[in-house]
Short mmCIF file of N, CA and C in Angstrom, two decimals:
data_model
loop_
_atom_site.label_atom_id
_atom_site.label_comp_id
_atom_site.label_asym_id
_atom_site.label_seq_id
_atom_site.Cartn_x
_atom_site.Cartn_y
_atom_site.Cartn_z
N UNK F 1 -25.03 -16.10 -8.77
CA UNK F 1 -24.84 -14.74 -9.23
C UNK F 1 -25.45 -13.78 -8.20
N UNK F 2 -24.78 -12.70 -8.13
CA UNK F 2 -25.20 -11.49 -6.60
C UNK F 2 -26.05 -10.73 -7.47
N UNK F 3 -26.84 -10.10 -7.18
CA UNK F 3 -27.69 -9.56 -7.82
C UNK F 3 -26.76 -7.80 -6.90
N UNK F 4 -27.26 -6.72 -7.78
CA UNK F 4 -26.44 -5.48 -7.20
C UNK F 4 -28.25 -4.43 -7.18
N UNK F 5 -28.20 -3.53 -6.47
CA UNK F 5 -29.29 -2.79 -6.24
C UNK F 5 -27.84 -1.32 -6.82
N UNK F 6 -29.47 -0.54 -6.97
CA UNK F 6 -29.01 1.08 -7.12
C UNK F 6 -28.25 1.90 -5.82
N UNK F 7 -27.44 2.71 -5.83
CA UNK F 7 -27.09 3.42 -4.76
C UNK F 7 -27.98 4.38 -4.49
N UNK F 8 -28.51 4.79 -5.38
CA UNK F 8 -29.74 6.15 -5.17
C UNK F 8 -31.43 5.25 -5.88
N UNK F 9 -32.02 5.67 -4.60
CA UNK F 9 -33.36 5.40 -4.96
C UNK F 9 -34.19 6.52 -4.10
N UNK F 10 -35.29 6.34 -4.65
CA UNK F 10 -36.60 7.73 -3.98
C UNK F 10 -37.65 7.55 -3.61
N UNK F 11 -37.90 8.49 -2.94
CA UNK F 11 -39.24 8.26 -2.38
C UNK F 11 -39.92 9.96 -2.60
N UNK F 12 -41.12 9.88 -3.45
CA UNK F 12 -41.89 10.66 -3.39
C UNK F 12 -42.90 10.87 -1.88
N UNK F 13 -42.56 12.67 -1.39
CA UNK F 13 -43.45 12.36 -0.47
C UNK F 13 -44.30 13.92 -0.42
N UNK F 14 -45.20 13.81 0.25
CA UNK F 14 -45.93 15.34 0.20
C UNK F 14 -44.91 16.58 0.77
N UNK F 15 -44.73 18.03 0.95
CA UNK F 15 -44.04 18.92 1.55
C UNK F 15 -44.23 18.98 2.77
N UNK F 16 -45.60 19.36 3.04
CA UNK F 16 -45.78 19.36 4.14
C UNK F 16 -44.90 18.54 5.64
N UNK F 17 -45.25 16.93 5.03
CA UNK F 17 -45.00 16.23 5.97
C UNK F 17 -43.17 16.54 5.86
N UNK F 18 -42.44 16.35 4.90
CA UNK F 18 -41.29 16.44 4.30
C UNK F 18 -40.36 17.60 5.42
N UNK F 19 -41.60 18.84 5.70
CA UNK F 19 -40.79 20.07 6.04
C UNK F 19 -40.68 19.31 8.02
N UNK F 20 -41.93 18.59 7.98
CA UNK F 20 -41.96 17.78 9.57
C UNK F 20 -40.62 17.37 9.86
N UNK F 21 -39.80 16.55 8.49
CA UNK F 21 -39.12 15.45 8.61
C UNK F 21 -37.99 16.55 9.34
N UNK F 22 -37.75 17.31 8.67
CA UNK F 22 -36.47 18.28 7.95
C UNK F 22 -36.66 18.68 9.63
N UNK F 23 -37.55 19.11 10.35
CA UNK F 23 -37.43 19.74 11.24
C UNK F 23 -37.02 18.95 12.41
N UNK F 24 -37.08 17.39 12.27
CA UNK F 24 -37.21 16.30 13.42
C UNK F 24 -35.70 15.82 12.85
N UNK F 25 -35.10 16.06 12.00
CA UNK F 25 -34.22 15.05 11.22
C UNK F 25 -34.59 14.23 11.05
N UNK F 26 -35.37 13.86 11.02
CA UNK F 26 -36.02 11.78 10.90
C UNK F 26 -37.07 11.44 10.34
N UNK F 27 -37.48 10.88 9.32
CA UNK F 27 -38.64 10.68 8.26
C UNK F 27 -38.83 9.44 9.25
N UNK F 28 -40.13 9.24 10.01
CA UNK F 28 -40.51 8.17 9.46
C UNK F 28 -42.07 7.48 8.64
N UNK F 29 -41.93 8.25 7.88
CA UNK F 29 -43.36 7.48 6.57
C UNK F 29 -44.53 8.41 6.22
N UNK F 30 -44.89 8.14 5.28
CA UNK F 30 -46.29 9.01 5.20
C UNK F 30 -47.14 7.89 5.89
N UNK F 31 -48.66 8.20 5.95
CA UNK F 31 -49.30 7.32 6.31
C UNK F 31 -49.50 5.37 5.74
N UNK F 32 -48.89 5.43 4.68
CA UNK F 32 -48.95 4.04 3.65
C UNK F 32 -48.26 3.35 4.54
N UNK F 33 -46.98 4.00 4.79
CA UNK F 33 -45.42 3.88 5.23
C UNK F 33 -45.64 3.38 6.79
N UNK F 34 -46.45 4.12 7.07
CA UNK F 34 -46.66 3.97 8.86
C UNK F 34 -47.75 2.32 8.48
N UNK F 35 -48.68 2.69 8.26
CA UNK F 35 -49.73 1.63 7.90
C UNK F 35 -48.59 0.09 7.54
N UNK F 36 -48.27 0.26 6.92
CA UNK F 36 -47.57 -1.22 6.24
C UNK F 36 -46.03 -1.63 7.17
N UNK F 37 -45.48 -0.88 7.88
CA UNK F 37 -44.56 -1.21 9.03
C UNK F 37 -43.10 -0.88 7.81
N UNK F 38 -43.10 -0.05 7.40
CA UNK F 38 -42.03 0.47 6.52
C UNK F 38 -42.19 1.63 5.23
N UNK F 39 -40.79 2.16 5.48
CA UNK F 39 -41.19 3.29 4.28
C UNK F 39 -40.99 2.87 2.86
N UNK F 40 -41.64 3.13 2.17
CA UNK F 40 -41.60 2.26 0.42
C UNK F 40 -40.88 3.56 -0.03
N UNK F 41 -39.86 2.47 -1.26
CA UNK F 41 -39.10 3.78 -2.36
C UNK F 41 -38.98 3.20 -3.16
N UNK F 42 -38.33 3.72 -4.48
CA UNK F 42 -38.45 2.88 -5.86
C UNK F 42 -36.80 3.61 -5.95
N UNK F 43 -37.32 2.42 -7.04
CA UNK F 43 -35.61 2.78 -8.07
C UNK F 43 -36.06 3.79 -9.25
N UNK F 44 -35.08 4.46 -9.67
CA UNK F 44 -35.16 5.41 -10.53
C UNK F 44 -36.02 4.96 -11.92
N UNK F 45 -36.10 3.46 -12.09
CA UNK F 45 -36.82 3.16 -13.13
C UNK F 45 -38.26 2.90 -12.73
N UNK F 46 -38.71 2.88 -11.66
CA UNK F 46 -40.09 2.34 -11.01
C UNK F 46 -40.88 3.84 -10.56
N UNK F 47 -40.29 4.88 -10.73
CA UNK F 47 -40.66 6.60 -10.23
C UNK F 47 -41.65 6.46 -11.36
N UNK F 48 -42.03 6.60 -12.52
CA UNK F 48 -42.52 6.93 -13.15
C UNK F 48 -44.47 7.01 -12.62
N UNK F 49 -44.39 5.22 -13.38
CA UNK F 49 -45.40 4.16 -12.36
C UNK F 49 -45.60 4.21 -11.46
N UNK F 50 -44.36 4.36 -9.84
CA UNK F 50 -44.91 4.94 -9.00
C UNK F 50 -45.94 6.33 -8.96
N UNK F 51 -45.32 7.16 -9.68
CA UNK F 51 -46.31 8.54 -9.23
C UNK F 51 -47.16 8.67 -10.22
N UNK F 52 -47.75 7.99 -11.23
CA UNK F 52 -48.97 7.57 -11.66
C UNK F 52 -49.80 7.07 -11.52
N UNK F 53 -49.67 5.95 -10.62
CA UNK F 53 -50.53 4.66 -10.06
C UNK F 53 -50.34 5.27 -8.30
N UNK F 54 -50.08 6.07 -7.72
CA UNK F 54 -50.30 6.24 -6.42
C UNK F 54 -50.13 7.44 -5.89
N UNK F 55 -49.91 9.18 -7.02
CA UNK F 55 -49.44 10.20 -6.76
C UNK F 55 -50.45 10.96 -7.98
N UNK F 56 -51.74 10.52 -8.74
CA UNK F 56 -51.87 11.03 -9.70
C UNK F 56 -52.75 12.25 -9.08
N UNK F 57 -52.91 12.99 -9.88
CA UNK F 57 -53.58 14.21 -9.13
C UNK F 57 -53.04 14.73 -7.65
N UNK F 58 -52.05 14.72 -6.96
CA UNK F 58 -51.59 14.96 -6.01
C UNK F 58 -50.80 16.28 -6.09
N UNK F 59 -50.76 17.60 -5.91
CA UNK F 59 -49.67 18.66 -5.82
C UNK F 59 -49.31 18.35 -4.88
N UNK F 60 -47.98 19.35 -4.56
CA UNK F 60 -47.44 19.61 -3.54
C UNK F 60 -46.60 18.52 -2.89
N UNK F 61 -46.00 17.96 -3.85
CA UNK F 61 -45.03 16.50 -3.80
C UNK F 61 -43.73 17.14 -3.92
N UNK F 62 -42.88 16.07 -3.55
CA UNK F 62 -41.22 16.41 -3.70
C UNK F 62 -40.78 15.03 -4.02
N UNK F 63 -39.71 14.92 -4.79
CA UNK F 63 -38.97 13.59 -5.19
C UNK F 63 -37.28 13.68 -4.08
N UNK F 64 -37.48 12.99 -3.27
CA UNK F 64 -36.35 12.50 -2.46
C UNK F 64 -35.60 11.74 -2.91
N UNK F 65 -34.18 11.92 -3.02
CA UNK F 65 -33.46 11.21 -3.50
C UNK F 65 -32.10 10.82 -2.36
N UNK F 66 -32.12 9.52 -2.00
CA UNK F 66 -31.72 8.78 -1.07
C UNK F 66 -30.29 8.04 -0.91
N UNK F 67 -29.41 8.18 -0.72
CA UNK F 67 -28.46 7.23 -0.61
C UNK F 67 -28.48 5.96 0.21
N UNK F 68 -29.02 4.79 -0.30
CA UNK F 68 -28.95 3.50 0.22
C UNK F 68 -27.94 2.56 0.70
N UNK F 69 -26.81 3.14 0.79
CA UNK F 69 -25.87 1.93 0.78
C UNK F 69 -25.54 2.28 2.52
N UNK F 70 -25.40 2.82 3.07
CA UNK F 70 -25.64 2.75 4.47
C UNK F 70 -26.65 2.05 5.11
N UNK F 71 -27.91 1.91 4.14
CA UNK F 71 -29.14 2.32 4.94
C UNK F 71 -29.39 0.14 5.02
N UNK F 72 -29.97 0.11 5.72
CA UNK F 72 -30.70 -1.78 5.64
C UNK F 72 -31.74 -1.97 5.09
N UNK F 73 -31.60 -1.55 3.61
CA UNK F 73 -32.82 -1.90 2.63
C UNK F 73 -32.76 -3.18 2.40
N UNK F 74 -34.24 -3.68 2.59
CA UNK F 74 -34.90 -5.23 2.40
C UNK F 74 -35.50 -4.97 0.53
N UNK F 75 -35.06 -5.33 -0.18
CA UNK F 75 -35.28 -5.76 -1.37
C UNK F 75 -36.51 -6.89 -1.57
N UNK F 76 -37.83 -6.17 -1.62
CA UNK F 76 -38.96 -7.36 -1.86
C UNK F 76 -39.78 -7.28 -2.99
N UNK F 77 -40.47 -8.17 -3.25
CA UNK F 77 -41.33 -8.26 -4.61
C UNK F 77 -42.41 -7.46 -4.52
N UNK F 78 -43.08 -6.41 -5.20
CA UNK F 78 -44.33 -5.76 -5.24
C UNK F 78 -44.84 -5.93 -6.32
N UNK F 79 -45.55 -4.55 -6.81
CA UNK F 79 -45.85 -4.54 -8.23
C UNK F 79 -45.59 -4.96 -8.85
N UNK F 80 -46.08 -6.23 -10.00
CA UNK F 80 -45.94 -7.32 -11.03
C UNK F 80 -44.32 -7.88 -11.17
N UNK F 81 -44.48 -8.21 -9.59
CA UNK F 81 -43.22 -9.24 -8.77
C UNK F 81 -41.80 -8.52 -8.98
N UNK F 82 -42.01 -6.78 -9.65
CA UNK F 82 -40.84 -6.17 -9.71
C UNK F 82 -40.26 -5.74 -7.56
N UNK F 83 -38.94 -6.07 -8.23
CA UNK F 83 -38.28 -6.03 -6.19
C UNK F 83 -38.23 -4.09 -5.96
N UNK F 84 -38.77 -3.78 -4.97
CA UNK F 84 -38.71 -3.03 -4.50
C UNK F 84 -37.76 -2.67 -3.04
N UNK F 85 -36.99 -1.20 -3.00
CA UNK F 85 -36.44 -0.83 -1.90
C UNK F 85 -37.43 -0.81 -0.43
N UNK F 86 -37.31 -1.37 0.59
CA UNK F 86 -38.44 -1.11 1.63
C UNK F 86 -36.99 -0.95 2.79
N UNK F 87 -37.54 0.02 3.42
CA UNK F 87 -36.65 0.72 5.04
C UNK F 87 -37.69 0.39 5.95
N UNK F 88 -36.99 -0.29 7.00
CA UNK F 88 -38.20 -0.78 8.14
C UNK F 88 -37.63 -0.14 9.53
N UNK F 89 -37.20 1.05 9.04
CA UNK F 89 -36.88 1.80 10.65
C UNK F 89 -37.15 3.50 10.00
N UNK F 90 -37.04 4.24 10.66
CA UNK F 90 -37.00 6.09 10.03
C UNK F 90 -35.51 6.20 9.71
N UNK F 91 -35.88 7.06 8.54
CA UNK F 91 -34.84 7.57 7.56
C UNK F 91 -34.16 8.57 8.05
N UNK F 92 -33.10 8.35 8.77
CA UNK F 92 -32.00 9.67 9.16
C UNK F 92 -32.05 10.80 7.67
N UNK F 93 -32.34 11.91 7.86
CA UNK F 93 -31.96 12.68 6.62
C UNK F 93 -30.68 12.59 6.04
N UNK F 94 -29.43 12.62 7.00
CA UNK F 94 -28.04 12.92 6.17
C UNK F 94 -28.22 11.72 5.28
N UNK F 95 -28.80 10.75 4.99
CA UNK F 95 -28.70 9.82 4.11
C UNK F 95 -29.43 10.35 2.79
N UNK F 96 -30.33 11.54 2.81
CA UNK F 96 -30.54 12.56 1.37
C UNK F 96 -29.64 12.78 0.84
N UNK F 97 -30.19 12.61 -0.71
CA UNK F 97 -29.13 13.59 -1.58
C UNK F 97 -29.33 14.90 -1.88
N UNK F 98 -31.00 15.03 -2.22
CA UNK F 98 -31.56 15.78 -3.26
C UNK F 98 -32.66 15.93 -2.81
N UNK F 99 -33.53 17.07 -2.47
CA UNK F 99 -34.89 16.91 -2.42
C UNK F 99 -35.83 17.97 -3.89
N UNK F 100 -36.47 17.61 -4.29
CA UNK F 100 -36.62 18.51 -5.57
C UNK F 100 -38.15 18.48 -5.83
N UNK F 101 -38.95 19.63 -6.37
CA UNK F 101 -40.05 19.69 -6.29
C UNK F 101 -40.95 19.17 -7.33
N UNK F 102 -42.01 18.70 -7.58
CA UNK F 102 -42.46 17.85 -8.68
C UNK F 102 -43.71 19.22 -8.97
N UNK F 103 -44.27 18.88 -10.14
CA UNK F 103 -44.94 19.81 -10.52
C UNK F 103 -46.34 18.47 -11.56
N UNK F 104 -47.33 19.23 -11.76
CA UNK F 104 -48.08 18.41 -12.30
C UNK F 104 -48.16 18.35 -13.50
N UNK F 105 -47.99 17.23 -14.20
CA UNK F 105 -47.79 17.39 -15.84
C UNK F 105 -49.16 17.36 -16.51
N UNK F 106 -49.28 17.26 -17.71
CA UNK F 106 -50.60 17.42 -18.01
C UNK F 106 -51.56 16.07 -18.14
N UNK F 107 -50.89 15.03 -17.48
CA UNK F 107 -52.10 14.44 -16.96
C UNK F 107 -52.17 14.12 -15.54
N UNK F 108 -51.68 15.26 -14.68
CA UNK F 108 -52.00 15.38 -13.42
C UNK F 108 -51.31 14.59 -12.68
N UNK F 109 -50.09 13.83 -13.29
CA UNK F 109 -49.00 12.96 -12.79
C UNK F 109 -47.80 13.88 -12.18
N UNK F 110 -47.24 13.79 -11.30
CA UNK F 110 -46.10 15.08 -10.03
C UNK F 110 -45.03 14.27 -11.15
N UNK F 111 -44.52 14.98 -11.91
CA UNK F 111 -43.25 14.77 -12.21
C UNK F 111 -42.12 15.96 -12.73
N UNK F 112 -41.15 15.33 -12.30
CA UNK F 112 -39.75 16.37 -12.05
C UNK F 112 -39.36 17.51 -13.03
N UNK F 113 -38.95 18.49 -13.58
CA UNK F 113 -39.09 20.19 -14.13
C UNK F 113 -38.12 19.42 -15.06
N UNK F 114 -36.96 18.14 -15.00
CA UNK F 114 -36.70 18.06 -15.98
C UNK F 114 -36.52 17.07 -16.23
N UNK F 115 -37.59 15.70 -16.21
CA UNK F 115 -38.06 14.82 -16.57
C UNK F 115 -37.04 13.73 -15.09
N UNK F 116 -37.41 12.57 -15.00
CA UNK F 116 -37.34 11.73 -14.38
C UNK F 116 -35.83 10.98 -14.26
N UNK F 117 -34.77 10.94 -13.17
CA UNK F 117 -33.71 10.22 -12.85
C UNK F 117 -33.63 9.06 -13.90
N UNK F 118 -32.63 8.89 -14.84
CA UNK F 118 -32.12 7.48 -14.98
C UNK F 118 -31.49 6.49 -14.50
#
């Protein structure tokens, strides 16, 4: 049996660096991203958890939303052996869909003005 991945997955990343990308055309990583030899993204069901467990108290975030099916995502096991999207080169922008601003909810978790991608 083939297993099928999402066409859209994301990556939460700060503005700052984000407005870098926008200006270079070319993301490649926040520091995690650089550190570990690839940029990490989740699937629309793993955003949540992601930006709770690694974005809590953080402003000034944006939720990127990615078109993968061009891209050579390696599908590997992370967090409690759930498979994660990993890109092991920089992210051309035209492969964005969406960039959208996260705001802090009231327990200091960056999430989206009208709740989270399904």
């Amino acid at each position: 049996m083939e297993l099928t991945h999402p066409m859209k997955i994301y990556k939460i990343c700060d503005a700052r660096l984000w407005k870098d990308a926008e200006q270079a055309g070319t993301f490649h990583g926040a520091g995690i991203d650089i550190d570990d030899g690839y940029i990490h993204f989740s699937t629309a069901a793993q955003l949540p958890d992601t930006a709770r467990l690694h974005y809590h108290n953080r402003d000034g975030q944006l939720l990127i939303t990615v078109d993968s099916t061009l891209l050579d995502i390696k599908w590997e096991p992370s967090r409690g052996g759930d498979m994660f999207p990993h890109l092991y080169s920089a992210l051309d922008l035209k492969h964005c869909i969406h960039v959208e601003a996260l705001f802090l909810d009231e327990n200091k978790v960056p999430t989206p003005i009208i709740g989270w991608p399904k």
